[in-house]
Amino acid sequence: MNRLDVNDLTTRVADLRRQLDELKTAQRIGGASLVLQLNSSALAYDLATSSLAAGAQTFLTPQFNSDTQEFPYVDMTFRVFMDSTTNEVRPGMTGYPVVRVYQFIVGTPNANSWVLRITNPTGTAHTYYFKFYVQSTDSGSII
Amino acid sequence: MARIDNLSETELPVTLDRLTADLNELKSRQFIGTDNLVVQTTDTGGGFDVSGYSLAAYGQKRWRVTFTPTTAANAYVELTYLYSLVGTTGGETIDYYPDPDNSSSDSFRSWIIVVNAQASALSVYIKARVKCIDTGVLTWVAL
């Protein structure tokens, strides 16, 4: 049977107190501990424009419904396909649309949305297909 | 020999061992993500921040939007907003970008929102809201 030593007991309680005080100070959260998720749908594309006439513009509003957090951090990127869902165009390529993006005001919890203003810069009509990727502190679905 | 209340001489060391183990577990790396990262939203509390501003044809107007967090240094902040441009005839733009004149401070984040009118005068309405792990104050300055 262990026998209690008063000196040992005092040392151990003091050590626990010190560790608790340490934990109560600011805890650093950073690269080693912040968990980010890369979210995308299983679809070939998420949203498409109608056929955009030369120089015409339209709007798309992708939305990321976060599973848990009401207002997660979100960083949205996208790939663009032109006239077919397999013909990917990239910035600098002929036909790549002018895309202006901003995150729509956060209002409804869990519903994070963006507005894309898409302009067809070419002289002929094109249809654009958008595939979205959302890096976030939460998991969720893209609609 | 000390006796502490009704704890047996073997029970107290075991309890201390468990406390130490629990504390060590807490001191190991904690993952922050979906379940426990709390992000706040902040706005000015009123209606539109820019409400009915008259912008002449072919005019340009800029505003600086600044978020000053309460405590966090180098706080990660996302700007969200909505807008309405009344009187458009096509080609008008609204864009935002990080404020290059105020990019070096770790105590606040600011952006420039710029509106360009085209052939007709506009009435401009903008409302902004930021997301951050910290509370804070959102301010607007017309440039």
Tab-separated table of C-alpha atoms in Angstrom:
chain	number	residue	atom	x	y	z
A	1	MET	CA	0.000	0.000	0.000
A	2	ASN	CA	1.233	3.463	-0.866
A	3	ARG	CA	1.744	5.723	2.051
A	4	LEU	CA	1.125	9.418	1.565
A	5	ASP	CA	4.062	11.704	1.968
A	6	VAL	CA	2.947	15.239	2.765
A	7	ASN	CA	5.888	16.799	0.955
A	8	ASP	CA	5.248	14.757	-2.182
A	9	LEU	CA	1.577	15.573	-2.055
A	10	THR	CA	2.252	19.293	-1.830
A	11	THR	CA	4.670	19.134	-4.767
A	12	ARG	CA	2.226	17.250	-6.939
A	13	VAL	CA	-0.695	19.560	-6.178
A	14	ALA	CA	1.490	22.586	-6.855
A	15	ASP	CA	2.528	21.052	-10.166
A	16	LEU	CA	-1.082	20.486	-11.157
A	17	ARG	CA	-1.855	24.088	-10.250
A	18	ARG	CA	1.016	25.280	-12.455
A	19	GLN	CA	-0.144	23.170	-15.377
A	20	LEU	CA	-3.684	24.480	-15.046
A	21	ASP	CA	-2.417	28.053	-15.048
A	22	GLU	CA	-0.417	27.257	-18.150
A	23	LEU	CA	-3.496	25.936	-19.914
A	24	LYS	CA	-5.500	28.991	-18.917
A	25	THR	CA	-3.170	31.332	-20.786
A	26	ALA	CA	-3.714	32.045	-24.482
A	27	GLN	CA	-3.514	28.912	-26.553
A	28	ARG	CA	-1.962	29.317	-29.969
A	29	ILE	CA	-3.933	28.041	-32.936
A	30	GLY	CA	-2.143	27.874	-36.236
A	31	GLY	CA	-0.777	25.798	-39.039
A	32	ALA	CA	-0.303	22.680	-36.988
A	33	SER	CA	-3.757	22.643	-35.504
A	34	LEU	CA	-6.256	24.449	-37.737
A	35	VAL	CA	-8.171	21.881	-39.734
A	36	LEU	CA	-9.285	22.906	-43.228
A	37	GLN	CA	-11.482	20.945	-45.590
A	38	LEU	CA	-11.516	21.123	-49.375
A	39	ASN	CA	-15.103	20.762	-50.479
A	40	SER	CA	-16.457	20.025	-53.922
A	41	SER	CA	-19.406	18.199	-55.369
A	42	ALA	CA	-19.290	14.938	-57.272
A	43	LEU	CA	-20.704	16.645	-60.345
A	44	ALA	CA	-18.775	17.455	-63.500
A	45	TYR	CA	-19.923	21.056	-63.085
A	46	ASP	CA	-22.060	22.890	-60.556
A	47	LEU	CA	-23.565	25.820	-62.436
A	48	ALA	CA	-23.750	26.922	-66.049
A	49	THR	CA	-24.635	30.122	-67.829
A	50	SER	CA	-27.139	30.244	-70.613
A	51	SER	CA	-25.688	30.859	-74.041
A	52	LEU	CA	-24.024	34.233	-73.616
A	53	ALA	CA	-24.041	36.478	-76.658
A	54	ALA	CA	-20.865	38.292	-77.637
A	55	GLY	CA	-20.078	40.849	-74.957
A	56	ALA	CA	-23.050	39.841	-72.826
A	57	GLN	CA	-22.903	39.305	-69.094
A	58	THR	CA	-24.776	37.234	-66.554
A	59	PHE	CA	-24.654	36.289	-62.881
A	60	LEU	CA	-24.160	32.998	-61.067
A	61	THR	CA	-24.586	32.529	-57.312
A	62	PRO	CA	-22.879	29.390	-56.006
A	63	GLN	CA	-23.610	28.496	-52.396
A	64	PHE	CA	-21.715	26.453	-49.827
A	65	ASN	CA	-23.927	24.984	-47.123
A	66	SER	CA	-21.654	24.327	-44.166
A	67	ASP	CA	-22.431	21.281	-42.059
A	68	THR	CA	-21.699	22.668	-38.617
A	69	GLN	CA	-20.335	26.183	-38.436
A	70	GLU	CA	-22.751	29.024	-38.983
A	71	PHE	CA	-20.155	31.353	-40.462
A	72	PRO	CA	-17.102	29.349	-41.480
A	73	TYR	CA	-14.118	30.790	-43.216
A	74	VAL	CA	-14.452	30.023	-46.904
A	75	ASP	CA	-12.096	30.407	-49.821
A	76	MET	CA	-13.724	29.652	-53.160
A	77	THR	CA	-11.993	28.796	-56.409
A	78	PHE	CA	-13.387	27.454	-59.649
A	79	ARG	CA	-12.626	25.850	-62.980
A	80	VAL	CA	-14.303	27.017	-66.174
A	81	PHE	CA	-15.406	24.936	-69.147
A	82	MET	CA	-16.586	26.493	-72.397
A	83	ASP	CA	-19.342	25.098	-74.611
A	84	SER	CA	-18.853	21.580	-73.272
A	85	THR	CA	-18.163	20.161	-69.845
A	86	THR	CA	-14.850	18.739	-71.000
A	87	ASN	CA	-13.430	21.802	-72.759
A	88	GLU	CA	-11.643	23.538	-69.906
A	89	VAL	CA	-10.441	27.081	-70.480
A	90	ARG	CA	-7.947	28.862	-68.273
A	91	PRO	CA	-7.010	32.492	-67.789
A	92	GLY	CA	-5.169	33.739	-70.830
A	93	MET	CA	-6.807	31.277	-73.211
A	94	THR	CA	-9.120	32.463	-75.966
A	95	GLY	CA	-12.669	32.573	-74.749
A	96	TYR	CA	-11.934	32.652	-71.020
A	97	PRO	CA	-14.656	34.860	-69.558
A	98	VAL	CA	-14.179	37.989	-67.516
A	99	VAL	CA	-15.253	36.891	-64.037
A	100	ARG	CA	-15.781	39.243	-61.125
A	101	VAL	CA	-16.335	37.534	-57.791
A	102	TYR	CA	-17.375	38.714	-54.386
A	103	GLN	CA	-18.677	36.933	-51.330
A	104	PHE	CA	-22.297	37.832	-50.805
A	105	ILE	CA	-23.171	39.344	-47.458
A	106	VAL	CA	-23.367	36.773	-44.699
A	107	GLY	CA	-26.913	36.608	-43.488
A	108	THR	CA	-28.430	33.183	-43.166
A	109	PRO	CA	-26.314	30.881	-40.974
A	110	ASN	CA	-24.617	28.016	-42.803
A	111	ALA	CA	-25.493	29.498	-46.206
A	112	ASN	CA	-22.338	30.991	-47.640
A	113	SER	CA	-22.737	32.379	-51.114
A	114	TRP	CA	-20.905	34.299	-53.775
A	115	VAL	CA	-21.881	36.347	-56.747
A	116	LEU	CA	-20.028	35.843	-60.015
A	117	ARG	CA	-20.497	38.372	-62.746
A	118	ILE	CA	-19.477	36.686	-65.971
A	119	THR	CA	-18.854	38.514	-69.206
A	120	ASN	CA	-18.249	36.870	-72.561
A	121	PRO	CA	-15.288	38.800	-73.983
A	122	THR	CA	-15.365	37.189	-77.408
A	123	GLY	CA	-17.204	38.021	-80.609
A	124	THR	CA	-19.296	34.859	-80.590
A	125	ALA	CA	-21.790	33.290	-78.220
A	126	HIS	CA	-20.536	30.837	-75.607
A	127	THR	CA	-21.903	28.794	-72.744
A	128	TYR	CA	-19.760	28.590	-69.626
A	129	TYR	CA	-19.785	25.766	-67.075
A	130	PHE	CA	-18.394	26.336	-63.593
A	131	LYS	CA	-17.013	23.762	-61.189
A	132	PHE	CA	-16.493	25.152	-57.673
A	133	TYR	CA	-14.081	24.258	-54.887
A	134	VAL	CA	-14.416	25.669	-51.385
A	135	GLN	CA	-11.627	25.434	-48.868
A	136	SER	CA	-13.152	25.992	-45.478
A	137	THR	CA	-12.896	25.392	-41.761
A	138	ASP	CA	-16.040	23.303	-42.160
A	139	SER	CA	-17.280	20.536	-44.370
A	140	GLY	CA	-20.400	21.063	-46.427
A	141	SER	CA	-22.099	20.833	-49.763
A	142	ILE	CA	-21.998	23.053	-52.827
A	143	ILE	CA	-25.254	23.889	-54.516
B	1	MET	CA	1.301	10.429	8.496
B	2	ALA	CA	-1.387	12.657	7.040
B	3	ARG	CA	-4.946	11.620	6.489
B	4	ILE	CA	-6.980	13.834	4.161
B	5	ASP	CA	-10.659	13.689	4.851
B	6	ASN	CA	-12.027	10.343	3.841
B	7	LEU	CA	-9.660	9.600	0.977
B	8	SER	CA	-7.816	6.403	1.515
B	9	GLU	CA	-4.097	6.501	1.280
B	10	THR	CA	-4.177	4.723	-2.065
B	11	GLU	CA	-7.056	6.666	-3.580
B	12	LEU	CA	-5.442	10.090	-3.484
B	13	PRO	CA	-2.297	9.196	-5.458
B	14	VAL	CA	-4.468	7.470	-8.074
B	15	THR	CA	-6.642	10.574	-8.357
B	16	LEU	CA	-3.571	12.744	-8.763
B	17	ASP	CA	-2.259	10.410	-11.453
B	18	ARG	CA	-5.513	10.688	-13.376
B	19	LEU	CA	-5.501	14.475	-13.101
B	20	THR	CA	-1.947	14.584	-14.389
B	21	ALA	CA	-2.840	12.332	-17.317
B	22	ASP	CA	-5.868	14.485	-18.176
B	23	LEU	CA	-3.789	17.643	-18.066
B	24	ASN	CA	-1.124	16.134	-20.291
B	25	GLU	CA	-3.823	15.176	-22.766
B	26	LEU	CA	-5.111	18.739	-22.802
B	27	LYS	CA	-1.589	20.043	-23.322
B	28	SER	CA	-1.088	17.946	-26.431
B	29	ARG	CA	-2.017	19.376	-29.836
B	30	GLN	CA	-5.660	20.318	-30.032
B	31	PHE	CA	-7.297	20.293	-33.457
B	32	ILE	CA	-9.411	23.316	-34.296
B	33	GLY	CA	-11.938	22.981	-37.051
B	34	THR	CA	-15.476	22.068	-37.804
B	35	ASP	CA	-16.740	21.555	-34.299
B	36	ASN	CA	-15.092	24.288	-32.321
B	37	LEU	CA	-14.009	27.293	-34.383
B	38	VAL	CA	-16.385	30.139	-33.710
B	39	VAL	CA	-16.484	32.895	-36.303
B	40	GLN	CA	-18.253	36.155	-35.584
B	41	THR	CA	-19.907	38.505	-38.008
B	42	THR	CA	-19.645	42.258	-37.689
B	43	ASP	CA	-21.334	45.097	-39.508
B	44	THR	CA	-22.154	48.697	-38.755
B	45	GLY	CA	-25.496	47.749	-37.301
B	46	GLY	CA	-27.556	49.989	-39.532
B	47	GLY	CA	-29.090	49.629	-42.949
B	48	PHE	CA	-27.024	50.288	-46.036
B	49	ASP	CA	-23.596	51.736	-45.281
B	50	VAL	CA	-23.718	53.644	-48.532
B	51	SER	CA	-27.316	54.602	-49.162
B	52	GLY	CA	-28.358	56.453	-52.265
B	53	TYR	CA	-24.995	57.994	-53.095
B	54	SER	CA	-25.309	59.899	-56.379
B	55	LEU	CA	-22.599	59.070	-58.860
B	56	ALA	CA	-22.460	61.088	-62.073
B	57	ALA	CA	-22.266	59.456	-65.491
B	58	TYR	CA	-18.800	58.034	-66.157
B	59	GLY	CA	-17.870	58.913	-62.596
B	60	GLN	CA	-15.908	56.795	-60.154
B	61	LYS	CA	-16.263	56.607	-56.388
B	62	ARG	CA	-14.183	54.722	-53.841
B	63	TRP	CA	-14.717	53.858	-50.211
B	64	ARG	CA	-12.336	52.405	-47.653
B	65	VAL	CA	-13.867	49.751	-45.412
B	66	THR	CA	-11.861	48.972	-42.303
B	67	PHE	CA	-12.338	46.245	-39.735
B	68	THR	CA	-10.541	46.661	-36.422
B	69	PRO	CA	-10.707	43.479	-34.328
B	70	THR	CA	-11.074	43.799	-30.591
B	71	THR	CA	-8.121	41.667	-29.569
B	72	ALA	CA	-6.691	39.479	-32.306
B	73	ALA	CA	-3.544	40.620	-34.076
B	74	ASN	CA	-3.295	39.694	-37.745
B	75	ALA	CA	-6.842	38.434	-37.560
B	76	TYR	CA	-8.039	36.542	-40.612
B	77	VAL	CA	-10.976	38.515	-41.948
B	78	GLU	CA	-13.315	37.934	-44.861
B	79	LEU	CA	-15.257	40.786	-46.398
B	80	THR	CA	-18.759	40.103	-47.636
B	81	TYR	CA	-21.177	42.630	-49.091
B	82	LEU	CA	-24.208	43.245	-51.180
B	83	TYR	CA	-24.949	46.173	-53.414
B	84	SER	CA	-27.484	47.792	-55.628
B	85	LEU	CA	-26.657	50.166	-58.448
B	86	VAL	CA	-29.817	51.974	-59.475
B	87	GLY	CA	-29.953	53.475	-62.965
B	88	THR	CA	-27.570	51.177	-64.796
B	89	THR	CA	-27.471	51.055	-68.548
B	90	GLY	CA	-24.791	48.385	-68.919
B	91	GLY	CA	-21.084	48.149	-68.251
B	92	GLU	CA	-21.152	49.588	-64.725
B	93	THR	CA	-18.778	47.876	-62.309
B	94	ILE	CA	-18.288	47.438	-58.587
B	95	ASP	CA	-15.111	45.817	-57.338
B	96	TYR	CA	-13.179	45.481	-54.134
B	97	TYR	CA	-9.547	44.856	-53.367
B	98	PRO	CA	-7.250	44.892	-50.324
B	99	ASP	CA	-6.264	48.439	-49.477
B	100	PRO	CA	-2.621	48.792	-50.580
B	101	ASP	CA	-2.121	51.907	-48.437
B	102	ASN	CA	-3.026	50.043	-45.272
B	103	SER	CA	-1.682	46.575	-45.818
B	104	SER	CA	1.105	46.527	-43.261
B	105	SER	CA	-0.787	46.890	-40.014
B	106	ASP	CA	-1.487	43.822	-37.941
B	107	SER	CA	-4.208	45.577	-35.965
B	108	PHE	CA	-6.782	46.080	-38.701
B	109	ARG	CA	-7.724	45.047	-42.240
B	110	SER	CA	-9.056	47.368	-44.883
B	111	TRP	CA	-10.358	47.127	-48.411
B	112	ILE	CA	-11.263	49.555	-51.159
B	113	ILE	CA	-14.640	49.270	-52.817
B	114	VAL	CA	-14.827	51.102	-56.128
B	115	VAL	CA	-17.854	51.835	-58.289
B	116	ASN	CA	-17.607	52.950	-61.901
B	117	ALA	CA	-20.587	54.496	-63.642
B	118	GLN	CA	-21.106	54.425	-67.370
B	119	ALA	CA	-23.400	56.463	-69.593
B	120	SER	CA	-25.974	57.144	-66.879
B	121	ALA	CA	-25.835	58.515	-63.351
B	122	LEU	CA	-26.226	55.998	-60.544
B	123	SER	CA	-27.628	55.758	-57.068
B	124	VAL	CA	-25.299	53.498	-55.101
B	125	TYR	CA	-26.260	51.263	-52.187
B	126	ILE	CA	-23.719	49.029	-50.413
B	127	LYS	CA	-23.868	47.010	-47.223
B	128	ALA	CA	-20.827	45.190	-45.837
B	129	ARG	CA	-20.330	42.560	-43.159
B	130	VAL	CA	-17.111	40.841	-42.171
B	131	LYS	CA	-16.359	37.402	-40.786
B	132	CYS	CA	-13.653	37.008	-38.172
B	133	ILE	CA	-12.913	34.910	-35.132
B	134	ASP	CA	-12.868	38.157	-33.207
B	135	THR	CA	-15.431	40.831	-32.590
B	136	GLY	CA	-14.538	44.320	-33.692
B	137	VAL	CA	-15.611	47.535	-35.349
B	138	LEU	CA	-16.364	48.127	-39.012
B	139	THR	CA	-15.919	51.640	-40.346
B	140	TRP	CA	-16.399	53.325	-43.714
B	141	VAL	CA	-14.522	56.288	-45.143
B	142	ALA	CA	-15.437	57.908	-48.456
B	143	LEU	CA	-12.343	58.601	-50.566
